[in-house]
Amino acid sequence: MSTTTVETAAPAAERRTANAPGRTRRRGEQSRAASLASHAVLIIASLTALFPVAWLFFLSLGPDKDDYLHPGRIWDKMTFANYAFVLQDTSFFDWLKSTLVVVLGTTLIGVVVAASTGYAVSRMRFPGYRKLMWVLLVTQMFPIAVLIVPMYQILSDLQLIDSYLGLILVYCTTIVPYCAWLMKGYFDTIPFEIDEAGRVDGLTPFGTFVRLILPLAKPGLAVAAFYSFLTAFGEVAFASTFLLSDDKYTFAVGLQTFVSEHDAQRNLMAATAVLIAIPAAVFFYLVQKNLVTGLTAGGTKG
């Protein structure tokens, strides 16, 4: 009887202790003030990130090109006419086609080459493999202004000026070095025993790479693809230099057509910028499941 009483009273005593004003917090538990402060910081950071996008969309609803100077007047004359004009009276869909060709081509070629390079350096010890990775790293040190002239000469000799392939190859020269380092760090986290198991099962090194390693490297591939996509999607200097035909402009170059020496149609530019953001948002949604995992992977091994 006494034992039952003790067991029944113990939880009640624990509840009273838990509800006491001065109770000791468990390890890792935040105080109410700290929790409120962290939530306030996150809300402010979210609003700060969303404000430019919301402001751009608001300006795109102004019918006049100078409405950005007096944004308060837009409330009384909001319209989607800018979007209709961009879709119907500009080369928007030509820009979309060119952008998709360049971006998808760059992403596919860049990720394949970077993944192959990263896997080779991670698993194979051939002469000069360390120097190869350092050479890839050094190539990232040169600014675009220095690279444009020699690249233009090379593409001109290869007759690739004003071609999608030429621009894709130029983008790959900037994407592959970084992505190779990224994938090398990720492949280092995959146990080498998986490669040995593949060889025991009779797979070639290429078969092991394709059938065993790549499925495990999806988060790293997602990060490399996302980086390649954004780099090719938003780059301006190379695209405006190597693409000469109006029907081959990418979005980044097409936006410049709304600004001339004596005029700037900023309302149309804002509407186009909002439309341009949609493909990038869709791509981010497709890879976001693996993006966080891939960003944090590879940081535990060299």
Coordinates of N, CA and C in Angstrom, one line a residue, residues 6 9 80 133 144 146 155 174 190 195 208 218 227 237 268 299:
V6 N 3.6 5.9 -2.9 CA 4.8 6.6 -3.3 C 4.9 6.8 -4.8
A9 N 2.3 9.4 -5.9 CA 2.7 10.8 -5.5 C 3.9 11.4 -6.2
F80 N -2.0 44.7 -65.2 CA -1.1 43.6 -65.6 C -0.8 43.8 -67.1
M133 N 43.9 19.4 -59.0 CA 42.9 20.1 -58.2 C 43.3 21.5 -57.9
I144 N 36.5 38.0 -64.9 CA 35.9 37.9 -66.2 C 36.5 38.8 -67.2
V146 N 39.4 39.8 -67.6 CA 40.7 39.3 -68.2 C 40.4 38.1 -69.1
L155 N 37.0 31.2 -79.3 CA 35.7 30.9 -79.9 C 35.7 31.4 -81.4
T174 N 34.0 27.9 -66.1 CA 33.9 28.6 -64.8 C 33.2 27.7 -63.8
I190 N 31.7 9.1 -49.0 CA 31.2 7.8 -49.4 C 32.2 6.7 -49.1
D195 N 33.0 0.8 -53.4 CA 33.7 0.5 -54.7 C 34.2 -0.9 -54.7
T208 N 30.8 0.9 -61.6 CA 30.7 1.2 -60.1 C 30.3 2.7 -59.9
K218 N 23.4 11.9 -54.8 CA 22.4 12.8 -55.3 C 22.4 14.1 -54.6
Y227 N 24.1 25.2 -58.5 CA 25.1 26.2 -58.8 C 25.3 26.4 -60.3
A237 N 27.9 39.1 -68.6 CA 29.1 39.6 -69.4 C 29.4 38.7 -70.6
L268 N 8.5 47.7 -67.8 CA 8.6 46.4 -68.5 C 9.7 45.6 -68.0
G299 N 31.9 18.3 -45.6 CA 32.7 19.2 -44.8 C 33.5 18.5 -43.7

